[in-house]
Amino acid sequence: MDDIRISKYHRMGQFHDKQMSPRPMFVQVSDPIHKEAIMKVVYKLKEKKSPVRISQQLPEAKREHRIRLNEIQSQYAKKNITTVVKRDRLVFSNGTTYRDKTGGRPQADEILVADEDTKDYASGDIIEDNGNRFEARAVQVKTHREVRKELVNLLRLPNVSSATHNVYAYRFVNQDGVIQEGSEDDNEHGAGRTLLRTLRENNVQNAMVRTRVKMVRM
């Protein structure tokens, strides 16, 4: 500890008289090596039942990614499949890394050569709130391949591709009777996860819902 140099520290948030617990502290160390050394042993605080907790402050996008990995890890744990989160990867016991079976957000060249044979979409009302315009579309899907195909075809639509954010979530039951699900924030941090949670709460299956968010000039 004598070698660790702290370059900056301060309390976070505002003080309230009725606050039951102390406000968290932000601490910045001078050398990244020291931060790694600290993070390697933080588990000992929990083992010794210490009231002190230490966690990394991550960029919003990376934090949301970690939350998503933890959710996926919990789903595998229910199936008695062991996984470990290592940095920004979910690793199985055999050493392989988890990858999104939909392939992530489609790229421009893939959209240009997409199959025009699309399914019928259900569209919701356009809602404007706080300078943003929201519009949702839903389509039936039963495989990861269908999710990918419909994502590509949706992004071919002019009013969709020009959106500020394209958030989506999907849930379907595969041939083994296991629910497959996923989501994408498209830099609207937490939006995809919230949309997926809404699908779960309403027991929506075999469907993908995409929400188009476009900023409106006031």
PDB file of N, CA and C in Angstrom, residues 55-127:
ATOM      1  N   SER A  55     -15.224  -1.172  -6.521  1.00  0.00           N
ATOM      2  CA  SER A  55     -15.564  -1.553  -7.895  1.00  0.00           C
ATOM      3  C   SER A  55     -14.961  -0.540  -8.850  1.00  0.00           C
ATOM      4  N   GLN A  56     -14.747  -0.980 -10.088  1.00  0.00           N
ATOM      5  CA  GLN A  56     -14.173  -0.093 -11.094  1.00  0.00           C
ATOM      6  C   GLN A  56     -15.225   0.865 -11.634  1.00  0.00           C
ATOM      7  N   GLN A  57     -14.812   2.070 -11.956  1.00  0.00           N
ATOM      8  CA  GLN A  57     -15.693   2.996 -12.665  1.00  0.00           C
ATOM      9  C   GLN A  57     -15.427   2.818 -14.156  1.00  0.00           C
ATOM     10  N   LEU A  58     -16.430   2.326 -14.864  1.00  0.00           N
ATOM     11  CA  LEU A  58     -16.279   2.022 -16.280  1.00  0.00           C
ATOM     12  C   LEU A  58     -17.067   2.999 -17.138  1.00  0.00           C
ATOM     13  N   PRO A  59     -16.678   3.191 -18.394  1.00  0.00           N
ATOM     14  CA  PRO A  59     -17.520   3.964 -19.324  1.00  0.00           C
ATOM     15  C   PRO A  59     -18.901   3.332 -19.419  1.00  0.00           C
ATOM     16  N   GLU A  60     -19.909   4.146 -19.682  1.00  0.00           N
ATOM     17  CA  GLU A  60     -21.292   3.665 -19.689  1.00  0.00           C
ATOM     18  C   GLU A  60     -21.490   2.477 -20.618  1.00  0.00           C
ATOM     19  N   ALA A  61     -20.933   2.537 -21.809  1.00  0.00           N
ATOM     20  CA  ALA A  61     -21.107   1.446 -22.770  1.00  0.00           C
ATOM     21  C   ALA A  61     -20.497   0.147 -22.251  1.00  0.00           C
ATOM     22  N   LYS A  62     -19.313   0.251 -21.656  1.00  0.00           N
ATOM     23  CA  LYS A  62     -18.652  -0.945 -21.128  1.00  0.00           C
ATOM     24  C   LYS A  62     -19.398  -1.481 -19.913  1.00  0.00           C
ATOM     25  N   ARG A  63     -19.930  -0.583 -19.086  1.00  0.00           N
ATOM     26  CA  ARG A  63     -20.693  -1.010 -17.913  1.00  0.00           C
ATOM     27  C   ARG A  63     -21.943  -1.784 -18.320  1.00  0.00           C
ATOM     28  N   GLU A  64     -22.641  -1.278 -19.338  1.00  0.00           N
ATOM     29  CA  GLU A  64     -23.832  -1.968 -19.822  1.00  0.00           C
ATOM     30  C   GLU A  64     -23.468  -3.339 -20.400  1.00  0.00           C
ATOM     31  N   HIS A  65     -22.309  -3.409 -21.081  1.00  0.00           N
ATOM     32  CA  HIS A  65     -21.861  -4.679 -21.637  1.00  0.00           C
ATOM     33  C   HIS A  65     -21.592  -5.688 -20.523  1.00  0.00           C
ATOM     34  N   ARG A  66     -20.985  -5.234 -19.430  1.00  0.00           N
ATOM     35  CA  ARG A  66     -20.710  -6.118 -18.303  1.00  0.00           C
ATOM     36  C   ARG A  66     -22.016  -6.615 -17.669  1.00  0.00           C
ATOM     37  N   ILE A  67     -22.978  -5.711 -17.543  1.00  0.00           N
ATOM     38  CA  ILE A  67     -24.273  -6.097 -16.976  1.00  0.00           C
ATOM     39  C   ILE A  67     -24.923  -7.173 -17.834  1.00  0.00           C
ATOM     40  N   ARG A  68     -24.850  -6.984 -19.147  1.00  0.00           N
ATOM     41  CA  ARG A  68     -25.428  -7.964 -20.082  1.00  0.00           C
ATOM     42  C   ARG A  68     -24.723  -9.311 -19.952  1.00  0.00           C
ATOM     43  N   LEU A  69     -23.392  -9.295 -19.829  1.00  0.00           N
ATOM     44  CA  LEU A  69     -22.652 -10.548 -19.660  1.00  0.00           C
ATOM     45  C   LEU A  69     -23.046 -11.252 -18.363  1.00  0.00           C
ATOM     46  N   ASN A  70     -23.272 -10.481 -17.301  1.00  0.00           N
ATOM     47  CA  ASN A  70     -23.679 -11.073 -16.030  1.00  0.00           C
ATOM     48  C   ASN A  70     -25.062 -11.710 -16.133  1.00  0.00           C
ATOM     49  N   GLU A  71     -25.954 -11.076 -16.919  1.00  0.00           N
ATOM     50  CA  GLU A  71     -27.283 -11.655 -17.131  1.00  0.00           C
ATOM     51  C   GLU A  71     -27.178 -12.980 -17.881  1.00  0.00           C
ATOM     52  N   ILE A  72     -26.338 -13.001 -18.921  1.00  0.00           N
ATOM     53  CA  ILE A  72     -26.152 -14.225 -19.698  1.00  0.00           C
ATOM     54  C   ILE A  72     -25.518 -15.307 -18.833  1.00  0.00           C
ATOM     55  N   GLN A  73     -24.570 -14.904 -17.991  1.00  0.00           N
ATOM     56  CA  GLN A  73     -23.920 -15.856 -17.090  1.00  0.00           C
ATOM     57  C   GLN A  73     -24.944 -16.487 -16.140  1.00  0.00           C
ATOM     58  N   SER A  74     -25.883 -15.687 -15.648  1.00  0.00           N
ATOM     59  CA  SER A  74     -26.922 -16.214 -14.756  1.00  0.00           C
ATOM     60  C   SER A  74     -27.804 -17.233 -15.468  1.00  0.00           C
ATOM     61  N   GLN A  75     -28.098 -16.975 -16.736  1.00  0.00           N
ATOM     62  CA  GLN A  75     -28.919 -17.912 -17.506  1.00  0.00           C
ATOM     63  C   GLN A  75     -28.195 -19.241 -17.686  1.00  0.00           C
ATOM     64  N   TYR A  76     -26.893 -19.198 -17.954  1.00  0.00           N
ATOM     65  CA  TYR A  76     -26.125 -20.442 -18.083  1.00  0.00           C
ATOM     66  C   TYR A  76     -26.017 -21.163 -16.747  1.00  0.00           C
ATOM     67  N   ALA A  77     -25.920 -20.408 -15.650  1.00  0.00           N
ATOM     68  CA  ALA A  77     -25.815 -21.017 -14.325  1.00  0.00           C
ATOM     69  C   ALA A  77     -27.067 -21.838 -14.000  1.00  0.00           C
ATOM     70  N   LYS A  78     -28.231 -21.356 -14.460  1.00  0.00           N
ATOM     71  CA  LYS A  78     -29.477 -22.101 -14.238  1.00  0.00           C
ATOM     72  C   LYS A  78     -29.465 -23.439 -14.957  1.00  0.00           C
ATOM     73  N   LYS A  79     -28.649 -23.556 -16.003  1.00  0.00           N
ATOM     74  CA  LYS A  79     -28.524 -24.803 -16.757  1.00  0.00           C
ATOM     75  C   LYS A  79     -27.313 -25.614 -16.286  1.00  0.00           C
ATOM     76  N   ASN A  80     -26.716 -25.184 -15.139  1.00  0.00           N
ATOM     77  CA  ASN A  80     -25.533 -25.842 -14.566  1.00  0.00           C
ATOM     78  C   ASN A  80     -24.336 -25.795 -15.518  1.00  0.00           C
ATOM     79  N   ILE A  81     -24.225 -24.716 -16.285  1.00  0.00           N
ATOM     80  CA  ILE A  81     -23.081 -24.507 -17.171  1.00  0.00           C
ATOM     81  C   ILE A  81     -22.193 -23.438 -16.552  1.00  0.00           C
ATOM     82  N   THR A  82     -20.934 -23.791 -16.300  1.00  0.00           N
ATOM     83  CA  THR A  82     -20.000 -22.891 -15.631  1.00  0.00           C
ATOM     84  C   THR A  82     -19.372 -21.905 -16.621  1.00  0.00           C
ATOM     85  N   THR A  83     -19.433 -20.641 -16.278  1.00  0.00           N
ATOM     86  CA  THR A  83     -18.797 -19.587 -17.087  1.00  0.00           C
ATOM     87  C   THR A  83     -18.092 -18.606 -16.160  1.00  0.00           C
ATOM     88  N   VAL A  84     -17.150 -17.875 -16.715  1.00  0.00           N
ATOM     89  CA  VAL A  84     -16.417 -16.859 -15.961  1.00  0.00           C
ATOM     90  C   VAL A  84     -16.343 -15.596 -16.801  1.00  0.00           C
ATOM     91  N   VAL A  85     -16.619 -14.443 -16.184  1.00  0.00           N
ATOM     92  CA  VAL A  85     -16.480 -13.162 -16.878  1.00  0.00           C
ATOM     93  C   VAL A  85     -15.035 -12.699 -16.742  1.00  0.00           C
ATOM     94  N   LYS A  86     -14.329 -12.602 -17.867  1.00  0.00           N
ATOM     95  CA  LYS A  86     -12.957 -12.132 -17.888  1.00  0.00           C
ATOM     96  C   LYS A  86     -12.892 -10.857 -18.719  1.00  0.00           C
ATOM     97  N   ARG A  87     -12.682  -9.744 -18.030  1.00  0.00           N
ATOM     98  CA  ARG A  87     -12.700  -8.429 -18.671  1.00  0.00           C
ATOM     99  C   ARG A  87     -14.020  -8.225 -19.415  1.00  0.00           C
ATOM    100  N   ASP A  88     -14.003  -8.225 -20.750  1.00  0.00           N
ATOM    101  CA  ASP A  88     -15.239  -7.997 -21.495  1.00  0.00           C
ATOM    102  C   ASP A  88     -15.690  -9.240 -22.239  1.00  0.00           C
ATOM    103  N   ARG A  89     -15.320 -10.420 -21.714  1.00  0.00           N
ATOM    104  CA  ARG A  89     -15.680 -11.668 -22.362  1.00  0.00           C
ATOM    105  C   ARG A  89     -16.307 -12.624 -21.353  1.00  0.00           C
ATOM    106  N   LEU A  90     -17.201 -13.479 -21.852  1.00  0.00           N
ATOM    107  CA  LEU A  90     -17.778 -14.549 -21.046  1.00  0.00           C
ATOM    108  C   LEU A  90     -17.151 -15.850 -21.537  1.00  0.00           C
ATOM    109  N   VAL A  91     -16.420 -16.516 -20.660  1.00  0.00           N
ATOM    110  CA  VAL A  91     -15.634 -17.682 -21.050  1.00  0.00           C
ATOM    111  C   VAL A  91     -16.198 -18.941 -20.405  1.00  0.00           C
ATOM    112  N   PHE A  92     -16.385 -19.991 -21.227  1.00  0.00           N
ATOM    113  CA  PHE A  92     -16.868 -21.274 -20.732  1.00  0.00           C
ATOM    114  C   PHE A  92     -15.712 -22.073 -20.140  1.00  0.00           C
ATOM    115  N   SER A  93     -16.030 -23.148 -19.415  1.00  0.00           N
ATOM    116  CA  SER A  93     -15.014 -23.949 -18.736  1.00  0.00           C
ATOM    117  C   SER A  93     -14.045 -24.616 -19.704  1.00  0.00           C
ATOM    118  N   ASN A  94     -14.470 -24.817 -20.962  1.00  0.00           N
ATOM    119  CA  ASN A  94     -13.576 -25.439 -21.949  1.00  0.00           C
ATOM    120  C   ASN A  94     -12.690 -24.417 -22.664  1.00  0.00           C
ATOM    121  N   GLY A  95     -12.798 -23.136 -22.252  1.00  0.00           N
ATOM    122  CA  GLY A  95     -11.945 -22.100 -22.814  1.00  0.00           C
ATOM    123  C   GLY A  95     -12.549 -21.311 -23.957  1.00  0.00           C
ATOM    124  N   THR A  96     -13.701 -21.730 -24.477  1.00  0.00           N
ATOM    125  CA  THR A  96     -14.330 -20.998 -25.576  1.00  0.00           C
ATOM    126  C   THR A  96     -15.034 -19.748 -25.043  1.00  0.00           C
ATOM    127  N   THR A  97     -15.193 -18.760 -25.915  1.00  0.00           N
ATOM    128  CA  THR A  97     -15.785 -17.483 -25.547  1.00  0.00           C
ATOM    129  C   THR A  97     -17.195 -17.361 -26.099  1.00  0.00           C
ATOM    130  N   TYR A  98     -18.100 -16.821 -25.283  1.00  0.00           N
ATOM    131  CA  TYR A  98     -19.483 -16.601 -25.730  1.00  0.00           C
ATOM    132  C   TYR A  98     -19.517 -15.551 -26.830  1.00  0.00           C
ATOM    133  N   ARG A  99     -20.319 -15.825 -27.870  1.00  0.00           N
ATOM    134  CA  ARG A  99     -20.525 -14.858 -28.948  1.00  0.00           C
ATOM    135  C   ARG A  99     -22.013 -14.767 -29.252  1.00  0.00           C
ATOM    136  N   ASP A 100     -22.462 -13.568 -29.526  1.00  0.00           N
ATOM    137  CA  ASP A 100     -23.860 -13.344 -29.879  1.00  0.00           C
ATOM    138  C   ASP A 100     -24.179 -14.086 -31.176  1.00  0.00           C
ATOM    139  N   LYS A 101     -25.145 -14.991 -31.125  1.00  0.00           N
ATOM    140  CA  LYS A 101     -25.458 -15.814 -32.297  1.00  0.00           C
ATOM    141  C   LYS A 101     -26.120 -15.031 -33.423  1.00  0.00           C
ATOM    142  N   THR A 102     -26.586 -13.819 -33.123  1.00  0.00           N
ATOM    143  CA  THR A 102     -27.181 -13.002 -34.190  1.00  0.00           C
ATOM    144  C   THR A 102     -26.111 -12.254 -34.976  1.00  0.00           C
ATOM    145  N   GLY A 103     -24.878 -12.228 -34.456  1.00  0.00           N
ATOM    146  CA  GLY A 103     -23.795 -11.560 -35.172  1.00  0.00           C
ATOM    147  C   GLY A 103     -23.668 -10.082 -34.896  1.00  0.00           C
ATOM    148  N   GLY A 104     -24.451  -9.553 -33.942  1.00  0.00           N
ATOM    149  CA  GLY A 104     -24.336  -8.119 -33.631  1.00  0.00           C
ATOM    150  C   GLY A 104     -25.039  -7.246 -34.653  1.00  0.00           C
ATOM    151  N   ARG A 105     -24.780  -5.964 -34.559  1.00  0.00           N
ATOM    152  CA  ARG A 105     -25.437  -5.006 -35.455  1.00  0.00           C
ATOM    153  C   ARG A 105     -24.970  -5.208 -36.898  1.00  0.00           C
ATOM    154  N   PRO A 106     -25.917  -5.304 -37.871  1.00  0.00           N
ATOM    155  CA  PRO A 106     -25.550  -5.483 -39.284  1.00  0.00           C
ATOM    156  C   PRO A 106     -24.720  -4.322 -39.810  1.00  0.00           C
ATOM    157  N   GLN A 107     -23.781  -4.634 -40.710  1.00  0.00           N
ATOM    158  CA  GLN A 107     -22.933  -3.619 -41.318  1.00  0.00           C
ATOM    159  C   GLN A 107     -23.570  -3.117 -42.626  1.00  0.00           C
ATOM    160  N   ALA A 108     -23.046  -2.000 -43.126  1.00  0.00           N
ATOM    161  CA  ALA A 108     -23.636  -1.343 -44.292  1.00  0.00           C
ATOM    162  C   ALA A 108     -23.658  -2.244 -45.525  1.00  0.00           C
ATOM    163  N   ASP A 109     -22.554  -2.968 -45.785  1.00  0.00           N
ATOM    164  CA  ASP A 109     -22.513  -3.806 -46.983  1.00  0.00           C
ATOM    165  C   ASP A 109     -23.512  -4.944 -46.921  1.00  0.00           C
ATOM    166  N   GLU A 110     -23.780  -5.425 -45.711  1.00  0.00           N
ATOM    167  CA  GLU A 110     -24.778  -6.490 -45.546  1.00  0.00           C
ATOM    168  C   GLU A 110     -26.190  -5.961 -45.800  1.00  0.00           C
ATOM    169  N   ILE A 111     -26.457  -4.742 -45.390  1.00  0.00           N
ATOM    170  CA  ILE A 111     -27.786  -4.150 -45.582  1.00  0.00           C
ATOM    171  C   ILE A 111     -28.065  -3.915 -47.061  1.00  0.00           C
ATOM    172  N   LEU A 112     -27.049  -3.522 -47.808  1.00  0.00           N
ATOM    173  CA  LEU A 112     -27.221  -3.202 -49.230  1.00  0.00           C
ATOM    174  C   LEU A 112     -27.606  -4.420 -50.057  1.00  0.00           C
ATOM    175  N   VAL A 113     -27.168  -5.607 -49.649  1.00  0.00           N
ATOM    176  CA  VAL A 113     -27.451  -6.822 -50.425  1.00  0.00           C
ATOM    177  C   VAL A 113     -28.462  -7.711 -49.711  1.00  0.00           C
ATOM    178  N   ALA A 114     -29.285  -7.137 -48.844  1.00  0.00           N
ATOM    179  CA  ALA A 114     -30.226  -7.922 -48.055  1.00  0.00           C
ATOM    180  C   ALA A 114     -31.332  -8.519 -48.912  1.00  0.00           C
ATOM    181  N   ASP A 115     -31.901  -9.613 -48.418  1.00  0.00           N
ATOM    182  CA  ASP A 115     -33.043 -10.264 -49.057  1.00  0.00           C
ATOM    183  C   ASP A 115     -34.282  -9.402 -48.841  1.00  0.00           C
ATOM    184  N   GLU A 116     -34.978  -9.081 -49.895  1.00  0.00           N
ATOM    185  CA  GLU A 116     -36.149  -8.219 -49.773  1.00  0.00           C
ATOM    186  C   GLU A 116     -37.398  -8.976 -49.353  1.00  0.00           C
ATOM    187  N   ASP A 117     -37.309 -10.290 -49.202  1.00  0.00           N
ATOM    188  CA  ASP A 117     -38.448 -11.100 -48.787  1.00  0.00           C
ATOM    189  C   ASP A 117     -38.618 -10.975 -47.278  1.00  0.00           C
ATOM    190  N   THR A 118     -39.367  -9.967 -46.850  1.00  0.00           N
ATOM    191  CA  THR A 118     -39.547  -9.700 -45.421  1.00  0.00           C
ATOM    192  C   THR A 118     -40.919 -10.160 -44.954  1.00  0.00           C
ATOM    193  N   LYS A 119     -41.039 -10.298 -43.648  1.00  0.00           N
ATOM    194  CA  LYS A 119     -42.310 -10.664 -43.047  1.00  0.00           C
ATOM    195  C   LYS A 119     -43.135  -9.407 -42.795  1.00  0.00           C
ATOM    196  N   ASP A 120     -44.376  -9.612 -42.401  1.00  0.00           N
ATOM    197  CA  ASP A 120     -45.232  -8.478 -42.064  1.00  0.00           C
ATOM    198  C   ASP A 120     -44.871  -7.986 -40.668  1.00  0.00           C
ATOM    199  N   TYR A 121     -44.738  -6.659 -40.542  1.00  0.00           N
ATOM    200  CA  TYR A 121     -44.397  -6.060 -39.264  1.00  0.00           C
ATOM    201  C   TYR A 121     -45.631  -5.438 -38.635  1.00  0.00           C
ATOM    202  N   ALA A 122     -45.697  -5.525 -37.315  1.00  0.00           N
ATOM    203  CA  ALA A 122     -46.727  -4.812 -36.561  1.00  0.00           C
ATOM    204  C   ALA A 122     -46.102  -3.512 -36.082  1.00  0.00           C
ATOM    205  N   SER A 123     -46.741  -2.387 -36.355  1.00  0.00           N
ATOM    206  CA  SER A 123     -46.186  -1.079 -35.991  1.00  0.00           C
ATOM    207  C   SER A 123     -47.017  -0.436 -34.897  1.00  0.00           C
ATOM    208  N   GLY A 124     -46.323   0.258 -33.984  1.00  0.00           N
ATOM    209  CA  GLY A 124     -47.014   0.990 -32.925  1.00  0.00           C
ATOM    210  C   GLY A 124     -47.161   2.458 -33.282  1.00  0.00           C
ATOM    211  N   ASP A 125     -47.848   3.204 -32.438  1.00  0.00           N
ATOM    212  CA  ASP A 125     -48.025   4.637 -32.651  1.00  0.00           C
ATOM    213  C   ASP A 125     -46.696   5.371 -32.448  1.00  0.00           C
ATOM    214  N   ILE A 126     -46.512   6.451 -33.185  1.00  0.00           N
ATOM    215  CA  ILE A 126     -45.334   7.293 -33.008  1.00  0.00           C
ATOM    216  C   ILE A 126     -45.557   8.210 -31.806  1.00  0.00           C
ATOM    217  N   ILE A 127     -44.600   8.184 -30.886  1.00  0.00           N
ATOM    218  CA  ILE A 127     -44.717   8.975 -29.662  1.00  0.00           C
ATOM    219  C   ILE A 127     -43.563   9.972 -29.608  1.00  0.00           C
TER     220      ILE A 127
END
